[in-house]
mmCIF file of C-alpha atoms in Angstrom:
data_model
loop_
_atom_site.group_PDB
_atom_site.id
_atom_site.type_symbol
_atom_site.label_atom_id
_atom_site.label_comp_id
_atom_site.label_asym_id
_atom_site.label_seq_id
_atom_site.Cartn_x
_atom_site.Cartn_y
_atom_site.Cartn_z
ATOM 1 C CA UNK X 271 -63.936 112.804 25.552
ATOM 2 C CA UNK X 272 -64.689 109.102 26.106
ATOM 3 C CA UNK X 273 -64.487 108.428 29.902
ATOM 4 C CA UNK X 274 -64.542 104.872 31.328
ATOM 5 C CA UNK X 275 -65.577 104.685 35.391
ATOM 6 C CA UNK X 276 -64.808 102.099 37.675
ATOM 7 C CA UNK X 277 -66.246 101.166 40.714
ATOM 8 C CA UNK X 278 -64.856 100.981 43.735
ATOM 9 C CA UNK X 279 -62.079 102.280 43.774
ATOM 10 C CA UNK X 280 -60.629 100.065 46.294
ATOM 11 C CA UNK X 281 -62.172 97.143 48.439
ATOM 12 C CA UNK X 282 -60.650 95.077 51.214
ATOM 13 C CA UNK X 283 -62.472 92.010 51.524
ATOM 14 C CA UNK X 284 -62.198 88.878 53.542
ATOM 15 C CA UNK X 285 -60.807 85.663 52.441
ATOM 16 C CA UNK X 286 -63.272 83.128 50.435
ATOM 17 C CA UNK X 287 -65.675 86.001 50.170
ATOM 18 C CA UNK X 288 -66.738 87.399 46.271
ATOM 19 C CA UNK X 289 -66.253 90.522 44.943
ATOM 20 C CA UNK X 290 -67.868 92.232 42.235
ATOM 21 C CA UNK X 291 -65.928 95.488 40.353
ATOM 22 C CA UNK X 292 -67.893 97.600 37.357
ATOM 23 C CA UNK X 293 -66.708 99.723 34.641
ATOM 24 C CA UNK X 294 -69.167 101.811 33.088
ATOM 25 C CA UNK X 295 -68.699 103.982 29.768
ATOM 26 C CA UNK X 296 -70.087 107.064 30.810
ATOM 27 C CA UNK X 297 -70.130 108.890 27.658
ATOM 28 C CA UNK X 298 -70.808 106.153 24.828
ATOM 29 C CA UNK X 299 -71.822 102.666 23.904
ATOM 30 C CA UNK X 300 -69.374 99.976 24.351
ATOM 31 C CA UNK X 301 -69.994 96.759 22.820
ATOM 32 C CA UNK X 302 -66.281 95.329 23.661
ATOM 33 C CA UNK X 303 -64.281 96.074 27.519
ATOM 34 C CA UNK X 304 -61.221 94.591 28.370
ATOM 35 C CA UNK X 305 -60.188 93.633 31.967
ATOM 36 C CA UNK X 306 -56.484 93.872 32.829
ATOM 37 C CA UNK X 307 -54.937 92.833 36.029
ATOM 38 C CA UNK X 308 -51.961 94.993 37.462
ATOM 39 C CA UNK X 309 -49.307 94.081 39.656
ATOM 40 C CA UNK X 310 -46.692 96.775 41.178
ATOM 41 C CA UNK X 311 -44.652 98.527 38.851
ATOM 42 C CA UNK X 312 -45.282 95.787 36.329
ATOM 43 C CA UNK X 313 -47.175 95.974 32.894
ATOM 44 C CA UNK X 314 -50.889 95.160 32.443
ATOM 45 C CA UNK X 315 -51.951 91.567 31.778
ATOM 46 C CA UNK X 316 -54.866 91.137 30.017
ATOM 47 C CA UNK X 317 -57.597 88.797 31.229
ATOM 48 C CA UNK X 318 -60.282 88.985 28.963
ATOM 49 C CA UNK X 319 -62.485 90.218 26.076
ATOM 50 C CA UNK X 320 -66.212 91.114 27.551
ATOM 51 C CA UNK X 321 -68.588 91.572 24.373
ATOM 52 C CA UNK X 322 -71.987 92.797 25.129
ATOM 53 C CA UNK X 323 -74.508 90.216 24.794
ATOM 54 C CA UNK X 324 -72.226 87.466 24.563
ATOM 55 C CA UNK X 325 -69.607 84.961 26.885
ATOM 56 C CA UNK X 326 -66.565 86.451 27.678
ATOM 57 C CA UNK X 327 -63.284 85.558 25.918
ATOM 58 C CA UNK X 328 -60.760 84.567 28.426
ATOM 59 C CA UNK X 329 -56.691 84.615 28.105
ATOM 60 C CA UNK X 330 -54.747 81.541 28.515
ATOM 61 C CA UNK X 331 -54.390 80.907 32.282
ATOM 62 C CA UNK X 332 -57.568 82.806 33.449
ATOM 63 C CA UNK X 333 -59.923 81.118 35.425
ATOM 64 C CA UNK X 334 -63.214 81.910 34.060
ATOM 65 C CA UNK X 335 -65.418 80.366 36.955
ATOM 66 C CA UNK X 336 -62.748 82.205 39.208
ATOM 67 C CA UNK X 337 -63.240 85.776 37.390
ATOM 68 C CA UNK X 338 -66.429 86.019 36.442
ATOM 69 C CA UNK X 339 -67.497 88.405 33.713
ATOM 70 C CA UNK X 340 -70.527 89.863 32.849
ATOM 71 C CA UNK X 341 -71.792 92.369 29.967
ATOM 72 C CA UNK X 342 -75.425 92.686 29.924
ATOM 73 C CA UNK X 343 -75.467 95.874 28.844
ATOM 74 C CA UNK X 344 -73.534 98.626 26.370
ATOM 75 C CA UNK X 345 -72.361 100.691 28.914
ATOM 76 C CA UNK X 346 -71.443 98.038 31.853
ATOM 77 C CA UNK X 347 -69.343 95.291 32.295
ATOM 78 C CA UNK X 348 -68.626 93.561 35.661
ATOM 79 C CA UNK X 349 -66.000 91.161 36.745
ATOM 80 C CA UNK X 350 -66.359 89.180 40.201
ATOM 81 C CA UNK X 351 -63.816 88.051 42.039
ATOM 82 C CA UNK X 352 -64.839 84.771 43.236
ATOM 83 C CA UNK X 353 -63.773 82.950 46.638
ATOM 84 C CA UNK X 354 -60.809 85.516 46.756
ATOM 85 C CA UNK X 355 -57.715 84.246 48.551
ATOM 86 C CA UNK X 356 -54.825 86.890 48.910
ATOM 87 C CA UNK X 357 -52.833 86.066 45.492
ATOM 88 C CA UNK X 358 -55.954 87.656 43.848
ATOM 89 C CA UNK X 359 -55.068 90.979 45.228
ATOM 90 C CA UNK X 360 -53.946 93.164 42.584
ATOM 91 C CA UNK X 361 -54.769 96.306 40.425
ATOM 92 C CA UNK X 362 -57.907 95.613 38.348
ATOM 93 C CA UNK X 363 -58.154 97.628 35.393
ATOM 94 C CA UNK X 364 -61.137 97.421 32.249
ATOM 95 C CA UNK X 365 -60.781 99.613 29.660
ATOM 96 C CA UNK X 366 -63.409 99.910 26.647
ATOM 97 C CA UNK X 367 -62.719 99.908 22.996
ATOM 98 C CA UNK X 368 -63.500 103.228 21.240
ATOM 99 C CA UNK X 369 -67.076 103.760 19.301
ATOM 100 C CA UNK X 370 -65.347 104.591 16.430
ATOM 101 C CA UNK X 371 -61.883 105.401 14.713
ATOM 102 C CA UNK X 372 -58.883 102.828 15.471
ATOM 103 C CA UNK X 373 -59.957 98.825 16.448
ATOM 104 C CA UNK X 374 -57.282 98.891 18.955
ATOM 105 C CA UNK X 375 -57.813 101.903 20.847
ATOM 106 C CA UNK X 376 -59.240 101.771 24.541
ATOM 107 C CA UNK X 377 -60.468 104.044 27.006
ATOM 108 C CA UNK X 378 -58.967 102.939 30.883
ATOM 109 C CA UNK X 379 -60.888 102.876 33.921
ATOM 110 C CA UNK X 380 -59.029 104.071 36.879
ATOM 111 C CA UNK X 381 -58.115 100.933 38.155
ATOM 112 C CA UNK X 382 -59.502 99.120 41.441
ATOM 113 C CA UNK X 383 -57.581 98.034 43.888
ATOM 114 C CA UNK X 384 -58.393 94.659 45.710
ATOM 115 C CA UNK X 385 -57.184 93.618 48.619
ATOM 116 C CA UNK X 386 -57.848 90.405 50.193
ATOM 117 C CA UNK X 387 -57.399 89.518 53.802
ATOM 118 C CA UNK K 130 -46.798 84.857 19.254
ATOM 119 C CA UNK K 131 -46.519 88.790 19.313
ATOM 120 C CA UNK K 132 -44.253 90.286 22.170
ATOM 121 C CA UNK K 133 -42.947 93.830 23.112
ATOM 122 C CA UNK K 134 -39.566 94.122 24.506
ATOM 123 C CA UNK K 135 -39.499 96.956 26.737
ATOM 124 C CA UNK K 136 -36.301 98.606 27.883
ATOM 125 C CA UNK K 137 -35.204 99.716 30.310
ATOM 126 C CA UNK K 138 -37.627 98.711 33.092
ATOM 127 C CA UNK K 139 -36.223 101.356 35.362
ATOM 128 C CA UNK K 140 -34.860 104.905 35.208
ATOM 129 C CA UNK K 141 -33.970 107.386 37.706
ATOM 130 C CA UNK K 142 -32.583 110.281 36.369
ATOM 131 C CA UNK K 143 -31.948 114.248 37.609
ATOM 132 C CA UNK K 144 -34.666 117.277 35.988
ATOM 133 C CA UNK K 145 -33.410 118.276 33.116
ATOM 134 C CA UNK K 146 -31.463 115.166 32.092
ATOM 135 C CA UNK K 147 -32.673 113.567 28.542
ATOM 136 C CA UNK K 148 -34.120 110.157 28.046
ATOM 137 C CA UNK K 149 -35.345 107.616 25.916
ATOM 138 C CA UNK K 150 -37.625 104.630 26.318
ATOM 139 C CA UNK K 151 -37.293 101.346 23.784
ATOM 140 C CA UNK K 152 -40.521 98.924 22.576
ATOM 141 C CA UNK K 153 -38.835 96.222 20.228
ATOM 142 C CA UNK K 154 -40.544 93.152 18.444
ATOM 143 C CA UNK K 155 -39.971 90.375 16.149
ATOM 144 C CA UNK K 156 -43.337 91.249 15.108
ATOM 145 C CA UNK K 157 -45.102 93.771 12.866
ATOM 146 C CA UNK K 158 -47.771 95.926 13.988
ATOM 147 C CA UNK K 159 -50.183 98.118 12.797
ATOM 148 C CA UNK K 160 -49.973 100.558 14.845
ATOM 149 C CA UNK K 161 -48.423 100.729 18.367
ATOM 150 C CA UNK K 162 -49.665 103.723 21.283
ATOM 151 C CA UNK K 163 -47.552 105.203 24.118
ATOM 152 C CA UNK K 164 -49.212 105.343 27.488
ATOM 153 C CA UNK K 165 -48.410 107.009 30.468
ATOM 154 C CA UNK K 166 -49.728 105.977 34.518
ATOM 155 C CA UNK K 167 -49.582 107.161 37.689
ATOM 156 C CA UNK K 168 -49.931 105.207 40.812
ATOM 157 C CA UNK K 169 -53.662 104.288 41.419
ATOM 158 C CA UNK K 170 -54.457 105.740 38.393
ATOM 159 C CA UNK K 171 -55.683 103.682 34.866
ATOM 160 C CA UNK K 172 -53.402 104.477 31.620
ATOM 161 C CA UNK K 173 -53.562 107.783 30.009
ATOM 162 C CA UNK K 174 -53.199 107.467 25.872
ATOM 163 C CA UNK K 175 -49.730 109.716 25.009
ATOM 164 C CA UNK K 176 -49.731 109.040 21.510
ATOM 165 C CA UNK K 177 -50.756 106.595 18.672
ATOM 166 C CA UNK K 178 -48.095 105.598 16.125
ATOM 167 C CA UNK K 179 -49.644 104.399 12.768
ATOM 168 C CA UNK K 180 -46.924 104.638 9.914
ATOM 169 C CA UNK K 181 -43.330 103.401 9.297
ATOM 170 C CA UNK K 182 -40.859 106.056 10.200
ATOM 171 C CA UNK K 183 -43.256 108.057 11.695
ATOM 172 C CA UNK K 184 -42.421 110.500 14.202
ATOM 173 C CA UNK K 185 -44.536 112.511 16.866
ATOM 174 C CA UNK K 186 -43.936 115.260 19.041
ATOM 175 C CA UNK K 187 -46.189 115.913 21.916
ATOM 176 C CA UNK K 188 -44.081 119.175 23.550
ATOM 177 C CA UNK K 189 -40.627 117.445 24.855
ATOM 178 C CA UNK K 190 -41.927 113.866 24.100
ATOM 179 C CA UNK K 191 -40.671 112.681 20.855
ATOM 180 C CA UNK K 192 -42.391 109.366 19.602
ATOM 181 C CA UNK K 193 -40.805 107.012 16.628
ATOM 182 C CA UNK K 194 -42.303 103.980 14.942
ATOM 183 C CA UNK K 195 -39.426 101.957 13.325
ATOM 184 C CA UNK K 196 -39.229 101.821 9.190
ATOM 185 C CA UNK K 197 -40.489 98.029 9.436
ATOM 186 C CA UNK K 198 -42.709 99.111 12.346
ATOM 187 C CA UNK K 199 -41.859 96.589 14.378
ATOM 188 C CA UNK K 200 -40.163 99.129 17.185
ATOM 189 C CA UNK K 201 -40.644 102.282 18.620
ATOM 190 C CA UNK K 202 -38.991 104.634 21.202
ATOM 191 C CA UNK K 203 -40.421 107.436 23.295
ATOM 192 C CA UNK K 204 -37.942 110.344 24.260
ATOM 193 C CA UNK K 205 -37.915 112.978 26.843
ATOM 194 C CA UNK K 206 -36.040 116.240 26.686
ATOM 195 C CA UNK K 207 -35.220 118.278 29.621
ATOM 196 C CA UNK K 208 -37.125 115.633 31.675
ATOM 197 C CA UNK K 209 -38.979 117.212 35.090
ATOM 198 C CA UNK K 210 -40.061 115.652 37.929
ATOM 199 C CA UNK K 211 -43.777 115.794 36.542
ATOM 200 C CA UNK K 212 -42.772 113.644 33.924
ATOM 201 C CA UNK K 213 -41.995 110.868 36.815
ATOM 202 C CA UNK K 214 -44.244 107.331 36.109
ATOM 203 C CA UNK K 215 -44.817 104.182 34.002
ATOM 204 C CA UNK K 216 -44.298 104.766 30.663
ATOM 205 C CA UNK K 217 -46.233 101.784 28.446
ATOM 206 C CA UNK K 218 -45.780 100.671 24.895
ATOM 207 C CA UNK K 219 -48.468 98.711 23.581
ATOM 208 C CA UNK K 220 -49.074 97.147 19.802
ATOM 209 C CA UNK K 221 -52.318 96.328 17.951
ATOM 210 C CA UNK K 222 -53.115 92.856 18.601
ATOM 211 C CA UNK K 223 -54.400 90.172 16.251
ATOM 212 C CA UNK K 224 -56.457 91.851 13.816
ATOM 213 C CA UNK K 225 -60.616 92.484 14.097
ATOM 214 C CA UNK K 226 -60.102 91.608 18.225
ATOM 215 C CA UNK K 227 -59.278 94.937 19.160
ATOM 216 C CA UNK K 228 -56.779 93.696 22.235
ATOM 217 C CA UNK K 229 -53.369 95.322 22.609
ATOM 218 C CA UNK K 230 -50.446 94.047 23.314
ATOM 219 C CA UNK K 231 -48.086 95.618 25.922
ATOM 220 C CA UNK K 232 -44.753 95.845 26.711
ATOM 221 C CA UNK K 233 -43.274 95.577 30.143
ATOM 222 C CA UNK K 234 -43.651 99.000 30.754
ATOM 223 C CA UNK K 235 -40.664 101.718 32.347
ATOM 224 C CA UNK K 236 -41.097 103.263 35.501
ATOM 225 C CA UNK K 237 -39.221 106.551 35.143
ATOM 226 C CA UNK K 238 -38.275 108.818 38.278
ATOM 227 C CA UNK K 239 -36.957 112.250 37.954
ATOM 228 C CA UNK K 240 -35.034 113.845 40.644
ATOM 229 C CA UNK K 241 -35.123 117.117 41.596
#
């Protein structure tokens, strides 16, 4: 089966410092990731559309020179974190869209969890 | 705008009680998943829903897409405490972008 990695799995950073998070598709080419952010027991917000090759797509209300997204290649897509204060700690989740069958289905990451002092 | 109503946001029931889990919309979607996660963990795909009036069974989980498929519910049977965790609708997004739209998810807890 597709699997989608993330790395790391958690990172507690200090603030105004960057962070950088990856998700790799281990198993297959993805031209399109997604990057969610989670808060507890809430749903997942979606921040933006990476496409390989290409800018990012960003959601209403997402910095884009805060979160900073990179796809320079099929099977990785990075997001940094830039000058993170302590709001930006959250659950950071990508996910990739499937090689082939259904347009909407995604493969998730395992999440990484930020925390910023 | 497309948005998923998600209801209820919490549960807390005993093992063995039954449940069910409600994704409404003004909209219509293509298709609409199920998705179940576990603290620290990413999503796991339960279930895609692809016709109207379509129903699923994956053992004691029973999945519906509305006639108009604009709604969907998710029920447990016999719930156990394995089945504890947040339980996520989500609906195709706008067409050729791939993105989902989700709902504001359950977060179920079974009691022994």
């Amino acid at each position: 089966g597709a699997v989608v990695s993330q790395h790391p799995s958690w990172v507690i950073c200090k603030s105004g410092t960057s962070v950088k998070i990856e998700c790799r598709s281990l198993d297959f080419q993805a031209t399109t990731m997604f990057w969610y952010r989670q808060f507890p027991k809430q749903s997942l917000m979606l921040m933006a559309t990476s496409n390989e090759g290409s800018k990012a797509t960003y959601e209403q209300g997402v910095e884009k020179d805060k979160f900073l997204i990179n796809h320079a290649s099929l099977t990785l897509s990075t997001l940094t974190v830039t000058s993170a204060h302590p709001e930006d700690s959250s659950f950071y989740i990508c996910s990739a869209r499937a090689p082939s069958g259904r347009m909407e289905t995604q493969y998730f990451g395992p999440g990484t969890r930020l925390l910023v002092l | 705008t497309q948005l998923l109503e998600q209801s209820p946001q919490f549960l807390s029931i005993q093992e063995g009680e039954n449940l069910t889990v409600y994704c409404n919309s003004s909209s219509v979607f293509s298709s609409l998943q199920w998705y179940r996660q576990e603290p620290g963990e990413g999503p796991v795909l339960l279930v895609t829903v692809v016709t109207g009036g379509e129903v699923k069974k994956l053992k004691r989980l029973t999945f519906q897409f509305g006639d108009a498929r604009k709604d969907s519910s998710l029920h447990i049977t016999a719930a156990q405490t394995g089945d504890t965790g947040l339980y996520l609708c989500a609906g195709a997004g706008p067409s050729n972008t791939g993105k989902l739209i989700f709902g504001q998810g359950t977060t179920l807890q079974v009691k022994p």
